[in-house]
Short mmCIF file of C-alpha atoms in Angstrom, two decimals:
data_model
loop_
_atom_site.label_atom_id
_atom_site.label_comp_id
_atom_site.label_asym_id
_atom_site.label_seq_id
_atom_site.Cartn_x
_atom_site.Cartn_y
_atom_site.Cartn_z
CA UNK E 1052 112.17 145.58 94.62
CA UNK E 1053 115.58 144.12 95.22
CA UNK E 1054 116.36 143.54 98.75
CA UNK E 1055 119.14 141.95 100.79
CA UNK E 1056 118.61 138.25 100.95
CA UNK E 1057 116.26 138.03 103.94
CA UNK E 1058 117.23 136.77 107.34
CA UNK E 1059 114.06 134.53 107.63
CA UNK E 1060 115.07 131.90 104.98
CA UNK E 1061 117.73 130.41 107.05
CA UNK E 1062 117.11 127.04 105.41
CA UNK E 1063 118.98 128.18 102.32
CA UNK E 1064 122.20 127.86 104.26
CA UNK E 1065 123.70 124.88 102.64
CA UNK E 1066 126.54 124.79 105.18
CA UNK E 1067 124.07 123.76 107.91
CA UNK E 1068 124.01 120.03 108.20
CA UNK E 1069 121.47 117.93 110.03
CA UNK E 1070 122.60 115.71 112.86
CA UNK E 1071 120.83 112.32 112.16
CA UNK E 1072 121.89 109.68 109.66
CA UNK E 1073 121.53 112.23 106.87
CA UNK E 1074 124.61 113.90 108.32
CA UNK E 1075 126.90 111.35 106.61
CA UNK E 1076 125.41 112.44 103.31
CA UNK E 1077 125.78 116.06 104.12
CA UNK E 1078 122.18 116.83 103.66
CA UNK E 1079 120.49 120.00 104.83
CA UNK E 1080 116.94 119.95 105.90
CA UNK E 1081 115.75 121.52 102.71
CA UNK E 1082 117.63 118.86 100.62
CA UNK E 1083 116.15 116.14 102.89
CA UNK E 1084 112.65 117.52 102.11
CA UNK E 1085 113.32 117.65 98.42
CA UNK E 1086 114.47 114.01 98.33
CA UNK E 1087 111.30 113.09 100.26
CA UNK E 1088 109.14 114.87 97.75
CA UNK E 1089 111.03 113.14 94.86
CA UNK E 1090 110.22 109.84 96.62
CA UNK E 1091 106.57 110.70 96.96
CA UNK E 1092 106.45 111.76 93.37
CA UNK E 1093 108.06 108.52 92.16
CA UNK E 1094 105.60 106.47 94.10
CA UNK E 1095 102.57 108.40 92.77
CA UNK E 1096 101.75 109.54 96.34
CA UNK E 1097 102.04 113.29 95.95
CA UNK E 1098 103.30 116.12 93.64
CA UNK E 1099 104.96 118.69 95.80
CA UNK E 1100 107.92 120.88 94.79
CA UNK E 1101 110.04 123.66 96.24
CA UNK E 1102 109.50 126.86 94.45
CA UNK E 1103 112.49 128.54 92.94
CA UNK E 1104 114.04 131.47 94.92
CA UNK E 1105 112.76 134.66 93.32
CA UNK E 1106 115.59 136.64 91.64
CA UNK E 1107 115.43 140.15 90.12
CA UNK E 1108 117.40 140.05 86.98
CA UNK E 1109 119.02 143.32 86.01
CA UNK E 1110 121.58 142.59 83.29
CA UNK E 1111 122.12 139.60 80.85
CA UNK E 1112 124.97 139.10 78.60
CA UNK E 1113 125.10 136.98 75.51
CA UNK E 1114 128.74 135.75 75.25
CA UNK E 1115 127.71 133.28 72.54
CA UNK E 1116 124.73 133.38 70.30
CA UNK E 1117 123.46 130.22 71.89
CA UNK E 1118 123.64 131.17 75.51
CA UNK E 1119 122.65 133.97 77.95
CA UNK E 1120 124.60 134.66 81.05
CA UNK E 1121 123.09 136.70 83.92
CA UNK E 1122 125.67 139.22 85.12
CA UNK E 1123 123.67 141.31 87.51
CA UNK E 1124 120.84 140.05 89.68
CA UNK E 1125 119.53 140.34 93.25
CA UNK E 1126 117.68 138.14 95.60
CA UNK E 1127 114.05 139.09 96.18
CA UNK E 1128 111.72 138.42 99.17
CA UNK E 1129 109.59 135.40 98.39
CA UNK E 1130 105.86 136.52 98.18
CA UNK E 1131 104.56 133.15 99.36
CA UNK E 1132 106.05 130.09 100.90
CA UNK E 1133 108.78 127.51 100.08
CA UNK E 1134 106.69 124.46 99.00
CA UNK E 1135 103.27 123.70 97.43
CA UNK E 1136 101.57 120.84 95.61
CA UNK E 1137 98.93 118.18 95.81
CA UNK E 1138 98.44 115.23 98.19
CA UNK E 1139 95.28 113.17 98.66
CA UNK E 1140 93.48 115.40 96.31
CA UNK E 1141 94.22 118.42 98.65
CA UNK E 1142 96.18 121.60 98.03
CA UNK E 1143 99.23 121.55 100.25
CA UNK E 1144 101.24 124.58 101.14
CA UNK E 1145 104.07 125.02 103.68
CA UNK E 1146 107.12 126.89 104.87
CA UNK E 1147 110.14 124.87 105.98
CA UNK E 1148 112.49 126.14 108.66
CA UNK E 1149 115.45 124.90 110.67
CA UNK E 1150 116.86 126.35 113.90
CA UNK E 1151 120.03 125.55 115.71
CA UNK E 1152 118.81 127.31 118.78
CA UNK E 1153 116.54 125.62 121.39
CA UNK E 1154 113.70 127.69 120.25
CA UNK E 1155 112.34 128.85 116.83
CA UNK E 1156 112.05 132.56 116.90
CA UNK E 1157 109.17 134.27 115.00
CA UNK E 1158 111.63 136.79 113.58
CA UNK E 1159 112.68 133.86 111.11
CA UNK E 1160 109.30 133.88 109.28
CA UNK E 1161 107.75 136.76 107.40
CA UNK E 1162 104.28 137.97 108.53
CA UNK E 1163 103.11 137.83 104.91
CA UNK E 1164 104.07 134.14 104.78
CA UNK E 1165 101.97 133.44 107.87
CA UNK E 1166 99.05 135.48 106.40
CA UNK E 1167 99.38 133.53 103.10
CA UNK E 1168 98.99 130.21 105.04
CA UNK E 1169 95.99 131.57 106.84
CA UNK E 1170 94.51 132.46 103.43
CA UNK E 1171 95.17 128.89 102.07
CA UNK E 1172 93.28 127.38 105.03
CA UNK E 1173 90.31 129.82 104.36
CA UNK E 1174 90.26 128.56 100.72
CA UNK E 1175 90.14 124.93 101.80
CA UNK E 1176 93.81 123.99 101.62
CA UNK E 1177 96.29 122.47 104.03
CA UNK E 1178 98.74 124.95 105.37
CA UNK E 1179 101.48 124.44 107.83
CA UNK E 1180 105.03 125.29 109.03
CA UNK E 1181 107.47 122.51 109.33
CA UNK E 1182 110.44 123.14 111.63
CA UNK E 1183 113.64 121.11 112.15
CA UNK E 1184 115.15 121.55 115.68
CA UNK E 1185 118.76 120.68 114.83
CA UNK E 1186 119.86 120.64 118.45
CA UNK E 1187 117.32 117.89 119.35
CA UNK E 1188 117.26 116.29 115.86
CA UNK E 1189 113.50 116.64 115.93
CA UNK E 1190 111.08 117.79 113.27
CA UNK E 1191 107.59 119.25 113.95
CA UNK E 1192 104.65 120.16 111.82
CA UNK E 1193 102.52 123.05 113.09
CA UNK E 1194 99.10 123.33 111.55
CA UNK E 1195 98.47 126.94 110.51
CA UNK E 1196 95.59 127.18 112.96
CA UNK E 1197 97.92 126.50 115.80
CA UNK E 1198 100.84 128.47 114.33
CA UNK E 1199 98.47 131.50 113.83
CA UNK E 1200 97.46 131.27 117.50
CA UNK E 1201 100.98 131.17 118.81
CA UNK E 1202 102.28 133.84 116.33
CA UNK E 1203 99.45 136.38 116.74
CA UNK E 1204 97.94 135.67 120.11
CA UNK E 1205 100.65 134.05 122.12
CA UNK E 1206 102.71 135.81 124.76
CA UNK E 1207 105.98 134.14 123.57
CA UNK E 1208 108.08 135.40 120.61
CA UNK E 1209 109.26 131.91 119.72
CA UNK E 1210 108.33 128.16 119.92
CA UNK E 1211 110.70 126.17 122.19
CA UNK E 1212 111.07 122.41 122.02
CA UNK E 1213 108.59 121.81 124.80
CA UNK E 1214 105.93 123.84 123.05
CA UNK E 1215 106.83 122.04 119.79
CA UNK E 1216 106.09 118.78 121.62
CA UNK E 1217 102.87 120.20 122.97
CA UNK E 1218 101.44 121.88 119.81
CA UNK E 1219 103.19 120.28 116.94
CA UNK E 1220 102.96 116.90 115.15
CA UNK E 1221 106.28 115.03 115.42
CA UNK E 1222 107.63 113.82 112.06
CA UNK E 1223 109.54 110.55 111.87
CA UNK E 1224 112.85 110.40 110.05
CA UNK E 1225 114.20 107.50 108.13
CA UNK E 1226 115.87 106.50 104.87
CA UNK E 1227 113.18 106.40 102.24
CA UNK E 1228 111.89 109.07 102.50
CA UNK E 1229 114.37 110.80 104.86
CA UNK E 1230 111.55 113.03 106.26
CA UNK E 1231 108.21 111.19 106.19
CA UNK E 1232 106.15 114.35 106.82
CA UNK E 1233 103.14 113.35 104.83
CA UNK E 1234 102.24 110.95 107.74
CA UNK E 1235 101.89 114.08 109.85
CA UNK E 1236 99.89 115.81 107.00
CA UNK E 1237 97.46 112.80 107.24
CA UNK E 1238 96.66 113.84 110.72
CA UNK E 1239 96.00 117.42 109.63
CA UNK E 1240 93.75 116.29 106.77
CA UNK E 1241 91.88 113.76 108.95
CA UNK E 1242 91.32 116.45 111.59
CA UNK E 1243 90.06 118.96 109.11
CA UNK E 1244 87.52 116.62 107.52
CA UNK S 773 122.57 121.81 85.08
CA UNK S 774 122.58 125.22 83.35
CA UNK S 775 121.09 125.43 79.96
CA UNK S 776 120.31 128.04 77.42
CA UNK S 777 116.99 129.64 78.21
CA UNK S 778 114.54 127.25 76.55
CA UNK S 779 112.64 127.99 73.38
CA UNK S 780 109.30 126.76 74.87
CA UNK S 781 108.91 129.53 77.41
CA UNK S 782 108.00 132.11 74.93
CA UNK S 783 105.64 133.84 77.31
CA UNK S 784 108.74 135.38 79.04
CA UNK S 785 109.25 137.67 76.11
CA UNK S 786 108.16 141.00 77.59
CA UNK S 787 108.41 142.62 74.14
CA UNK S 788 105.36 140.78 72.88
CA UNK S 789 102.30 142.85 73.49
CA UNK S 790 98.74 141.61 73.32
CA UNK S 791 96.28 143.13 70.88
CA UNK S 792 93.15 143.86 72.90
CA UNK S 793 92.51 146.73 75.26
CA UNK S 794 95.50 145.65 77.22
CA UNK S 795 97.61 146.83 74.47
CA UNK S 796 97.37 150.36 75.55
CA UNK S 797 98.85 149.36 78.92
CA UNK S 798 101.58 147.32 77.19
CA UNK S 799 100.54 144.22 79.02
CA UNK S 800 101.93 140.85 77.92
CA UNK S 801 99.76 137.78 78.47
CA UNK S 802 101.76 136.67 81.41
CA UNK S 803 101.38 140.04 83.04
CA UNK S 804 97.58 140.01 82.38
CA UNK S 805 97.33 136.55 84.09
CA UNK S 806 99.40 137.83 87.04
CA UNK S 807 97.01 140.87 87.47
CA UNK S 808 93.97 138.55 87.22
CA UNK S 809 95.54 136.28 89.85
CA UNK S 810 96.05 139.40 92.17
CA UNK S 811 92.42 140.30 91.63
CA UNK S 812 91.25 136.78 92.51
CA UNK S 813 93.47 136.88 95.63
CA UNK S 814 92.23 140.26 96.71
CA UNK S 815 88.66 139.11 96.43
CA UNK S 816 89.28 135.92 98.36
CA UNK S 817 88.37 133.80 95.26
CA UNK S 818 91.64 131.92 94.73
CA UNK S 819 95.24 131.89 95.67
CA UNK S 820 97.29 131.22 92.51
CA UNK S 821 100.81 132.43 91.76
CA UNK S 822 103.38 132.35 89.00
CA UNK S 823 106.41 130.41 90.14
CA UNK S 824 109.71 132.25 89.89
CA UNK S 825 111.92 131.34 87.01
CA UNK S 826 114.56 128.85 88.13
CA UNK S 827 118.07 130.30 88.16
CA UNK S 828 121.34 128.49 88.72
CA UNK S 829 123.45 130.86 90.83
CA UNK S 830 127.17 130.41 90.20
CA UNK S 831 128.82 133.41 91.78
CA UNK S 832 127.70 136.04 94.36
CA UNK S 833 129.58 139.17 95.32
CA UNK S 834 129.20 141.23 98.49
CA UNK S 835 130.07 144.75 97.49
CA UNK S 836 128.58 145.98 100.85
CA UNK S 837 128.24 144.09 104.01
CA UNK S 838 124.53 144.50 103.89
CA UNK S 839 123.86 143.31 100.34
CA UNK S 840 124.63 140.42 98.01
CA UNK S 841 124.91 140.80 94.26
CA UNK S 842 124.62 137.82 91.92
CA UNK S 843 127.32 138.28 89.24
CA UNK S 844 127.13 134.90 87.41
CA UNK S 845 123.96 132.92 87.00
CA UNK S 846 122.14 130.94 84.21
CA UNK S 847 118.56 130.15 83.32
CA UNK S 848 117.46 126.71 84.14
CA UNK S 849 114.71 124.56 82.54
CA UNK S 850 111.62 124.64 84.70
CA UNK S 851 110.87 121.22 86.18
CA UNK S 852 107.09 121.81 86.40
CA UNK S 853 104.68 124.45 85.07
CA UNK S 854 104.27 128.23 85.27
CA UNK S 855 101.43 128.53 87.78
CA UNK S 856 99.83 126.72 90.65
CA UNK S 857 97.47 127.38 93.56
CA UNK S 858 94.11 126.76 95.00
CA UNK S 859 90.58 127.56 93.81
CA UNK S 860 87.28 126.10 95.11
CA UNK S 861 89.29 123.85 97.43
CA UNK S 862 90.93 122.31 94.40
CA UNK S 863 94.59 122.14 93.47
CA UNK S 864 95.08 124.09 90.20
CA UNK S 865 98.13 123.69 87.93
CA UNK S 866 98.65 125.24 84.47
CA UNK S 867 101.15 126.27 81.80
CA UNK S 868 100.48 129.52 80.10
CA UNK S 869 101.57 130.14 76.45
CA UNK S 870 101.10 132.66 73.67
CA UNK S 871 101.54 132.26 69.99
CA UNK S 872 101.72 134.91 67.33
CA UNK S 873 101.23 132.23 64.68
CA UNK S 874 97.88 130.87 63.56
CA UNK S 875 98.69 127.58 65.33
CA UNK S 876 100.22 126.60 68.65
CA UNK S 877 103.11 124.27 67.85
CA UNK S 878 103.85 121.46 70.35
CA UNK S 879 107.50 122.33 70.15
CA UNK S 880 106.67 125.24 72.43
CA UNK S 881 105.88 123.10 75.47
CA UNK S 882 108.11 120.51 77.21
CA UNK S 883 107.13 116.86 77.19
CA UNK S 884 107.88 116.74 81.04
CA UNK S 885 105.43 119.66 81.55
CA UNK S 886 102.64 117.79 79.83
CA UNK S 887 103.51 114.65 81.85
CA UNK S 888 103.50 116.84 84.99
CA UNK S 889 99.96 117.97 84.29
CA UNK S 890 98.82 114.38 83.53
CA UNK S 891 100.20 113.40 86.96
CA UNK S 892 98.31 116.28 88.61
CA UNK S 893 95.12 115.01 87.09
CA UNK S 894 95.84 111.51 88.31
CA UNK S 895 96.29 112.94 91.91
CA UNK S 896 92.93 114.62 91.75
CA UNK S 897 93.95 118.14 90.67
CA UNK S 898 92.90 120.41 87.92
CA UNK S 899 95.60 120.68 85.23
CA UNK S 900 95.38 122.57 81.89
CA UNK S 901 97.23 124.60 79.26
CA UNK S 902 96.04 128.07 78.65
CA UNK S 903 97.03 129.55 75.24
CA UNK S 904 96.73 133.16 73.97
CA UNK S 905 96.34 133.29 70.13
CA UNK S 906 97.51 136.79 69.59
CA UNK S 907 96.70 136.99 65.95
CA UNK S 908 92.97 136.33 66.79
CA UNK S 909 93.07 137.86 70.21
CA UNK S 910 91.49 134.81 71.65
CA UNK S 911 92.42 132.79 74.81
CA UNK S 912 91.62 129.11 75.20
CA UNK S 913 91.89 126.62 78.00
CA UNK S 914 92.71 122.96 77.20
CA UNK S 915 91.89 120.50 79.90
CA UNK S 916 94.92 118.15 80.23
CA UNK S 917 92.77 115.20 79.23
CA UNK S 918 92.19 116.89 75.80
CA UNK S 919 95.67 118.23 75.56
CA UNK S 920 97.15 114.80 76.19
CA UNK S 921 94.92 113.34 73.45
CA UNK S 922 96.08 115.97 70.96
CA UNK S 923 99.71 115.90 72.07
CA UNK S 924 100.36 112.16 72.36
CA UNK S 925 97.68 110.61 70.10
CA UNK S 926 96.78 113.28 67.51
CA UNK S 927 98.14 113.36 63.96
CA UNK S 928 98.82 117.06 64.08
CA UNK S 929 101.91 118.69 65.61
CA UNK S 930 100.09 121.82 66.67
CA UNK S 931 96.70 123.20 67.68
CA UNK S 932 95.30 125.69 65.19
CA UNK S 933 92.51 128.23 65.91
CA UNK S 934 89.77 125.91 64.50
CA UNK S 935 90.85 123.11 66.78
CA UNK S 936 91.08 125.55 69.67
CA UNK S 937 87.50 126.35 69.11
CA UNK S 938 86.53 122.81 68.91
CA UNK S 939 88.53 121.39 71.87
CA UNK S 940 89.20 124.33 74.07
CA UNK S 941 87.15 126.43 76.51
CA UNK S 942 87.15 130.10 75.31
CA UNK S 943 88.15 132.57 78.02
CA UNK S 944 86.58 135.99 78.24
CA UNK S 945 88.70 139.11 78.43
CA UNK S 946 87.83 142.21 80.35
CA UNK S 947 89.08 144.88 82.74
CA UNK S 948 88.76 143.30 86.15
CA UNK S 949 90.16 140.74 85.84
CA UNK S 950 91.76 141.22 82.35
CA UNK S 951 91.71 137.36 81.83
CA UNK S 952 88.73 135.83 83.62
CA UNK S 953 89.97 132.30 83.13
CA UNK S 954 88.56 130.83 86.41
CA UNK S 955 85.12 130.98 84.70
CA UNK S 956 86.60 128.45 82.29
CA UNK S 957 88.10 126.47 85.21
CA UNK S 958 84.58 126.28 86.73
CA UNK S 959 83.62 124.26 83.61
CA UNK S 960 86.57 121.88 84.13
CA UNK S 961 85.75 121.43 87.81
CA UNK S 962 82.00 120.84 87.17
CA UNK S 963 82.82 118.36 84.48
CA UNK S 964 85.25 116.45 86.62
CA UNK S 965 82.82 116.07 89.63
#
């Protein structure tokens, strides 16, 4: 099914810059995560990648014998999450989001993505949502257990910065890697074991 | 970088049908794997997905306010493998191939994909190549250890059906799931532990 590119994947907006030192390099949150993952890979620490955006290809032209050009295609709704891979022998799976508001609204994540992460936890993996609060220049990891609680059982329809501080694991920012989120993942793994 | 759609990913050719009972349903090997993975997911056994094909989007039109249409895009070389996910608490990663020849030629897999699977094993994951030999209607799993040996150190430039029998784990075919490859993965996990 081809659909309009969905509202939830706001992190694909390359125009949004982040406000820390990465600003000077014009790096969006997604890009900062990708560079961090490249760093982890090069150091033999983890092998985590962003999945390509799913595209429904309708028409392909062959202007030259050697090349094919897609001339009609549409964005599809992703069936799972943005990122997955392996770290410390564990299956890692997460959705990355950024918000310019003071609160992360649940309308910016698909229900089936939350359910996917719940299923990952059931199968013994590490699932979480990582959110960049642009306004405060702060990044938080929400273990899927906590995210599920807030999403399905909470009274609020969003996670504001105070709740992020209360329920999330704060992620440090730096140069190499720009987003050292695996330090936060260590906490999740150690808690789960 | 936009490239010609690479020779190695022959399993994207939807015109190729497989010769067993699936033939009547017009299922290609990739499709049979996807259906098997849906079955495993629905039964709570595993959560394994095919990654979308990476596409480099050059131009997008907005014919209506509500929709976006990609009008120029190109296939990209995949940086990793076709499939990954979680099974028995383990990170699973594999490349799926089919050959209509009597031998699987190493020209049909990228070196960086083989190296990716080697890295996965180093990090504690389960990596393998699964090959469908259409001519014989047989499917084999090659643990990355064995595949690495054949690919980098072997004298042959391909794996013929006799070597597949010798070095691979034969996968049974059926109805639900059409390709019960996780039974073969059980052998890999049990051997690694």
